[in-house]
Amino acid sequence: MKSYFSTSIPTFCLLSIMAITSGFTRATKSDSEWLAAEAKALIETGWWSNYTRAENHCTWPGIQCNAGSVIEIDLGGHGLNGNITPQIGALSKLQLLNLSWNSLTGELPSSLGNLTQLAVLDVSYNHIHSIPLAIQKMENLVSLSLSGNFIDYNASAIGLLTNLTHLKKLVTLNLRYCYLSGPIPPHIGKLERMVHLDLSNNRLVGQIPSSVSNLTNLASLFLQYNQLHASIPHEIGRLKNLVTLDLSFNMLVGPIPSSVSNLTNLASLFLQSNQLNGSIPKDIGRLKNLVELHLSFNRLSGHIPSTLGQLTNLESLYLHHNQIISVIPHEIERLKDLKYLDLSYNNLRGPIPYGLLDFPLETFTGNKDLCGSTQGFLHCPSTKHNLPVVILVPTFLFFVSTFALVIFILFRRYRSKTLKSDPSPTKNGDLFSIWNFDGKIAFEDIIKATEDFDSKYCIGTGSYGSVYRAVLPSGKVIALKKLHLLEAEQPAYDISFRNEIKFLTEIRHKNIIKLHGFCLHNRCMFLIYEYMENGSLFYALSIDDEAVELDWTKRVNIVKGVAHALSYMHHDCNLPIVHRDISSNNILLNSELEAFIADFGTARLLDPDSSNQTVIVGTYGYIAPELAYSLVVTEKCDVYSFGVLALEILMGKRPGELLSTLSSSSSRVQNFMLNEILDPRLSTPRTRKMARDIAFIAVIAFACLRTRPKARPTMKLVSQEFLHNKQSPIAIPLHEISLIELKNHEMFMGDENHK
């Protein structure tokens, strides 16, 4: 997801912000006592305990002075703890105070009200629980960030927001993850200079007040992940400067107001996961700057407006899981920058436009009346000849008997000839289809490329058969899994071989290995896959040099890719497919270190009319515990394996010992911190975003490892969390996150009914 407006004011803008304030006051010789008092106040905060008053405090880390007076304190992410002492209020010339991403506790001191020149206050992602009324005295405050604190302001948003409306110069207000509850007060409309407002990820209820339309300078409005209901106010169309509008994951009802089309500067519009109904506004084509449009998981009906074709900058269009009834307008083909499209699970009909056939199959699934020249859909009936019925009927009646007779005679001759003739071998031997290749590839070509499966071409051994690397005459490199002769005589191996063919010829996902073809020759049986240059994930994690190349960014993307593929298998196929052997051995990596699920020999369809009982299969350490006594396979078996895999990716090794320790009652478990189990071969995550991603994956992993299957999340929920870039629900540094906290976290606790 792109960010079109920063969630905080960047450093290079701070001087501009400070210029809004009353200016700098130079200190003179008569101010020596004042400067000494400043140094004393700084020492008493406890943040510079290694320094003395005799030293020039303007040289201390994180401090910037002007004419001897402190104007900036920037200690974000410095590991500070304890309370913010009242002495901070003695720094009356202070214009910037950044204490974010620390472990500060308690309440903000009321002495902050003395900082009347303060322009920027950022105490986000600490453990602050109370904001003093005196904050309204900070009349020059331009940017206020309180995100990621558990603020108990009489358990409501009204008290805090009403108090903040006295800050008339506020431009940026960040209150995400503050656990605020209750409605948004109408007083919010008094902050007329506001440019960036973020109230997301709270517990806000009620309606979006129409007074928000008074914030005409607003460029970004984030209200996602709350419990807002009622309709979107029509007045929102007055926010002509809005660039990003995110109202997703609420309970909003009613139609999308037509006034949204007035937001001509809008680049990102997120309305997904609400209860919106009605049609998509026809005038949406006026939003020429729109890059992202997310309307999925609503109750939208009507037609897809052809005016979407006017959104020439659009890169993402998500309309899936609605009730839209229409053809797909050909105008969408004009969107040359479109990279992400999902129209699945609607009531769409008619042909899939030719220009959209390059999008994956799952883009259109769940629309039974669609047709087109793509796998998984019926070909559309021809409409070239549309003669009137009154002309066709007499002609048809005249020729029908003769036509039937001719067909009957030809069929008899063809059948007789077929029964008498033997099938003739082709030039290069038995042929088999190779999907995604032109024409046919012959059996003999494979034999030649591998020198009859010489061991020097063998690159590994799977759960059944050996894997070979081969270069086709075209130069294309492929992987072949060959079932040995002795294995072919074993029913279990033969079933696994045919099982893999069955599943991989029917499913398509960017994170599932592609099966290009197969051969059932009397000399040997083999499968043909796309070649994965970097082998298995297990291999990459086992070799130090390979593991280092697999940095945190790549590891996070691997977890996401596997989650999306499993979600597709469990929830987007006609019958759910359970892999039953998700492990690092069965995750392959291409040249870009992207992940692909492989080895579907043990996969199984879940039949709602069957008991789904099974024998225990899979890799030791990844098998869900309930299989030992129930022998009933469900999607939650894969979910458990995914949890083990996610931990393995974070740790760089299989987590069996850790899981045993966590399940014990040992007191030392309480002292395990997340940073202690991370792969020591990688350096500590350098950015806050990466640290949040790692914490988020850890939370999800432990949720997937819950003993009770119904307590685990579905892979669809996990996939959606990743798709919507939801930040970690634990907004503290990694070295302060205990494994017990991760194990007992409330995330997904309410999802037991999502099977």
PDB file of N, CA and C in Angstrom, residues 596-631:
ATOM      1  N   PHE A 596       7.407 -20.350  -2.740  1.00  0.00           N
ATOM      2  CA  PHE A 596       6.413 -21.129  -3.468  1.00  0.00           C
ATOM      3  C   PHE A 596       6.159 -22.430  -2.703  1.00  0.00           C
ATOM      4  N   ILE A 597       4.884 -22.722  -2.456  1.00  0.00           N
ATOM      5  CA  ILE A 597       4.533 -23.997  -1.820  1.00  0.00           C
ATOM      6  C   ILE A 597       4.657 -25.110  -2.851  1.00  0.00           C
ATOM      7  N   ALA A 598       5.310 -26.205  -2.468  1.00  0.00           N
ATOM      8  CA  ALA A 598       5.509 -27.337  -3.376  1.00  0.00           C
ATOM      9  C   ALA A 598       5.120 -28.632  -2.679  1.00  0.00           C
ATOM     10  N   ASP A 599       5.248 -29.736  -3.429  1.00  0.00           N
ATOM     11  CA  ASP A 599       5.031 -31.101  -2.940  1.00  0.00           C
ATOM     12  C   ASP A 599       3.599 -31.303  -2.444  1.00  0.00           C
ATOM     13  N   PHE A 600       2.698 -31.518  -3.397  1.00  0.00           N
ATOM     14  CA  PHE A 600       1.278 -31.713  -3.085  1.00  0.00           C
ATOM     15  C   PHE A 600       0.897 -33.189  -3.060  1.00  0.00           C
ATOM     16  N   GLY A 601       1.890 -34.060  -2.869  1.00  0.00           N
ATOM     17  CA  GLY A 601       1.608 -35.489  -2.870  1.00  0.00           C
ATOM     18  C   GLY A 601       0.696 -35.935  -1.749  1.00  0.00           C
ATOM     19  N   THR A 602       0.708 -35.204  -0.630  1.00  0.00           N
ATOM     20  CA  THR A 602      -0.149 -35.576   0.505  1.00  0.00           C
ATOM     21  C   THR A 602      -1.377 -34.676   0.625  1.00  0.00           C
ATOM     22  N   ALA A 603      -1.556 -33.764  -0.331  1.00  0.00           N
ATOM     23  CA  ALA A 603      -2.684 -32.828  -0.250  1.00  0.00           C
ATOM     24  C   ALA A 603      -4.015 -33.573  -0.342  1.00  0.00           C
ATOM     25  N   ARG A 604      -5.038 -32.916   0.190  1.00  0.00           N
ATOM     26  CA  ARG A 604      -6.346 -33.583   0.226  1.00  0.00           C
ATOM     27  C   ARG A 604      -7.460 -32.553   0.119  1.00  0.00           C
ATOM     28  N   LEU A 605      -8.508 -32.913  -0.613  1.00  0.00           N
ATOM     29  CA  LEU A 605      -9.718 -32.087  -0.665  1.00  0.00           C
ATOM     30  C   LEU A 605     -10.556 -32.343   0.576  1.00  0.00           C
ATOM     31  N   LEU A 606     -11.124 -31.288   1.125  1.00  0.00           N
ATOM     32  CA  LEU A 606     -12.040 -31.437   2.253  1.00  0.00           C
ATOM     33  C   LEU A 606     -13.462 -31.541   1.731  1.00  0.00           C
ATOM     34  N   ASP A 607     -14.055 -32.684   1.942  1.00  0.00           N
ATOM     35  CA  ASP A 607     -15.405 -32.941   1.457  1.00  0.00           C
ATOM     36  C   ASP A 607     -16.394 -32.728   2.597  1.00  0.00           C
ATOM     37  N   PRO A 608     -17.352 -31.801   2.451  1.00  0.00           N
ATOM     38  CA  PRO A 608     -18.310 -31.566   3.539  1.00  0.00           C
ATOM     39  C   PRO A 608     -19.204 -32.765   3.813  1.00  0.00           C
ATOM     40  N   ASP A 609     -19.277 -33.687   2.852  1.00  0.00           N
ATOM     41  CA  ASP A 609     -20.116 -34.872   3.036  1.00  0.00           C
ATOM     42  C   ASP A 609     -19.310 -36.080   3.516  1.00  0.00           C
ATOM     43  N   SER A 610     -18.070 -35.844   3.922  1.00  0.00           N
ATOM     44  CA  SER A 610     -17.221 -36.944   4.363  1.00  0.00           C
ATOM     45  C   SER A 610     -16.716 -36.672   5.768  1.00  0.00           C
ATOM     46  N   SER A 611     -16.253 -37.732   6.436  1.00  0.00           N
ATOM     47  CA  SER A 611     -15.710 -37.568   7.786  1.00  0.00           C
ATOM     48  C   SER A 611     -14.326 -36.937   7.753  1.00  0.00           C
ATOM     49  N   ASN A 612     -13.641 -36.981   6.574  1.00  0.00           N
ATOM     50  CA  ASN A 612     -12.292 -36.434   6.399  1.00  0.00           C
ATOM     51  C   ASN A 612     -11.282 -37.064   7.352  1.00  0.00           C
ATOM     52  N   GLN A 613     -11.546 -38.306   7.728  1.00  0.00           N
ATOM     53  CA  GLN A 613     -10.563 -39.025   8.534  1.00  0.00           C
ATOM     54  C   GLN A 613      -9.366 -39.390   7.668  1.00  0.00           C
ATOM     55  N   THR A 614      -8.196 -39.494   8.270  1.00  0.00           N
ATOM     56  CA  THR A 614      -6.983 -39.695   7.506  1.00  0.00           C
ATOM     57  C   THR A 614      -5.948 -40.406   8.361  1.00  0.00           C
ATOM     58  N   VAL A 615      -4.916 -40.898   7.706  1.00  0.00           N
ATOM     59  CA  VAL A 615      -3.739 -41.354   8.440  1.00  0.00           C
ATOM     60  C   VAL A 615      -2.858 -40.136   8.668  1.00  0.00           C
ATOM     61  N   ILE A 616      -1.985 -40.218   9.658  1.00  0.00           N
ATOM     62  CA  ILE A 616      -1.117 -39.087   9.962  1.00  0.00           C
ATOM     63  C   ILE A 616       0.015 -39.026   8.946  1.00  0.00           C
ATOM     64  N   VAL A 617       0.096 -37.901   8.236  1.00  0.00           N
ATOM     65  CA  VAL A 617       1.192 -37.666   7.303  1.00  0.00           C
ATOM     66  C   VAL A 617       1.776 -36.297   7.616  1.00  0.00           C
ATOM     67  N   GLY A 618       2.943 -36.036   7.075  1.00  0.00           N
ATOM     68  CA  GLY A 618       3.575 -34.740   7.289  1.00  0.00           C
ATOM     69  C   GLY A 618       4.954 -34.891   7.887  1.00  0.00           C
ATOM     70  N   THR A 619       5.552 -33.761   8.207  1.00  0.00           N
ATOM     71  CA  THR A 619       6.906 -33.721   8.748  1.00  0.00           C
ATOM     72  C   THR A 619       6.848 -33.553  10.257  1.00  0.00           C
ATOM     73  N   TYR A 620       7.618 -34.374  10.960  1.00  0.00           N
ATOM     74  CA  TYR A 620       7.619 -34.320  12.421  1.00  0.00           C
ATOM     75  C   TYR A 620       7.993 -32.917  12.892  1.00  0.00           C
ATOM     76  N   GLY A 621       7.254 -32.425  13.861  1.00  0.00           N
ATOM     77  CA  GLY A 621       7.482 -31.081  14.388  1.00  0.00           C
ATOM     78  C   GLY A 621       6.530 -30.055  13.826  1.00  0.00           C
ATOM     79  N   TYR A 622       5.893 -30.380  12.682  1.00  0.00           N
ATOM     80  CA  TYR A 622       4.949 -29.457  12.050  1.00  0.00           C
ATOM     81  C   TYR A 622       3.508 -29.957  12.148  1.00  0.00           C
ATOM     82  N   ILE A 623       3.316 -31.193  12.605  1.00  0.00           N
ATOM     83  CA  ILE A 623       1.994 -31.819  12.579  1.00  0.00           C
ATOM     84  C   ILE A 623       1.147 -31.305  13.743  1.00  0.00           C
ATOM     85  N   ALA A 624      -0.081 -30.914  13.434  1.00  0.00           N
ATOM     86  CA  ALA A 624      -0.990 -30.409  14.464  1.00  0.00           C
ATOM     87  C   ALA A 624      -1.262 -31.482  15.506  1.00  0.00           C
ATOM     88  N   PRO A 625      -1.260 -31.122  16.789  1.00  0.00           N
ATOM     89  CA  PRO A 625      -1.387 -32.140  17.850  1.00  0.00           C
ATOM     90  C   PRO A 625      -2.703 -32.898  17.823  1.00  0.00           C
ATOM     91  N   GLU A 626      -3.790 -32.279  17.332  1.00  0.00           N
ATOM     92  CA  GLU A 626      -5.090 -32.953  17.385  1.00  0.00           C
ATOM     93  C   GLU A 626      -5.158 -34.164  16.457  1.00  0.00           C
ATOM     94  N   LEU A 627      -4.264 -34.215  15.435  1.00  0.00           N
ATOM     95  CA  LEU A 627      -4.283 -35.357  14.527  1.00  0.00           C
ATOM     96  C   LEU A 627      -3.930 -36.657  15.238  1.00  0.00           C
ATOM     97  N   ALA A 628      -3.188 -36.560  16.335  1.00  0.00           N
ATOM     98  CA  ALA A 628      -2.765 -37.762  17.049  1.00  0.00           C
ATOM     99  C   ALA A 628      -3.932 -38.523  17.651  1.00  0.00           C
ATOM    100  N   TYR A 629      -5.021 -37.821  17.996  1.00  0.00           N
ATOM    101  CA  TYR A 629      -6.149 -38.512  18.629  1.00  0.00           C
ATOM    102  C   TYR A 629      -7.428 -38.483  17.790  1.00  0.00           C
ATOM    103  N   SER A 630      -7.568 -37.501  16.892  1.00  0.00           N
ATOM    104  CA  SER A 630      -8.816 -37.418  16.126  1.00  0.00           C
ATOM    105  C   SER A 630      -8.704 -38.051  14.747  1.00  0.00           C
ATOM    106  N   LEU A 631      -7.496 -38.004  14.156  1.00  0.00           N
ATOM    107  CA  LEU A 631      -7.272 -38.491  12.792  1.00  0.00           C
ATOM    108  C   LEU A 631      -8.201 -37.821  11.784  1.00  0.00           C
TER     109      LEU A 631
END
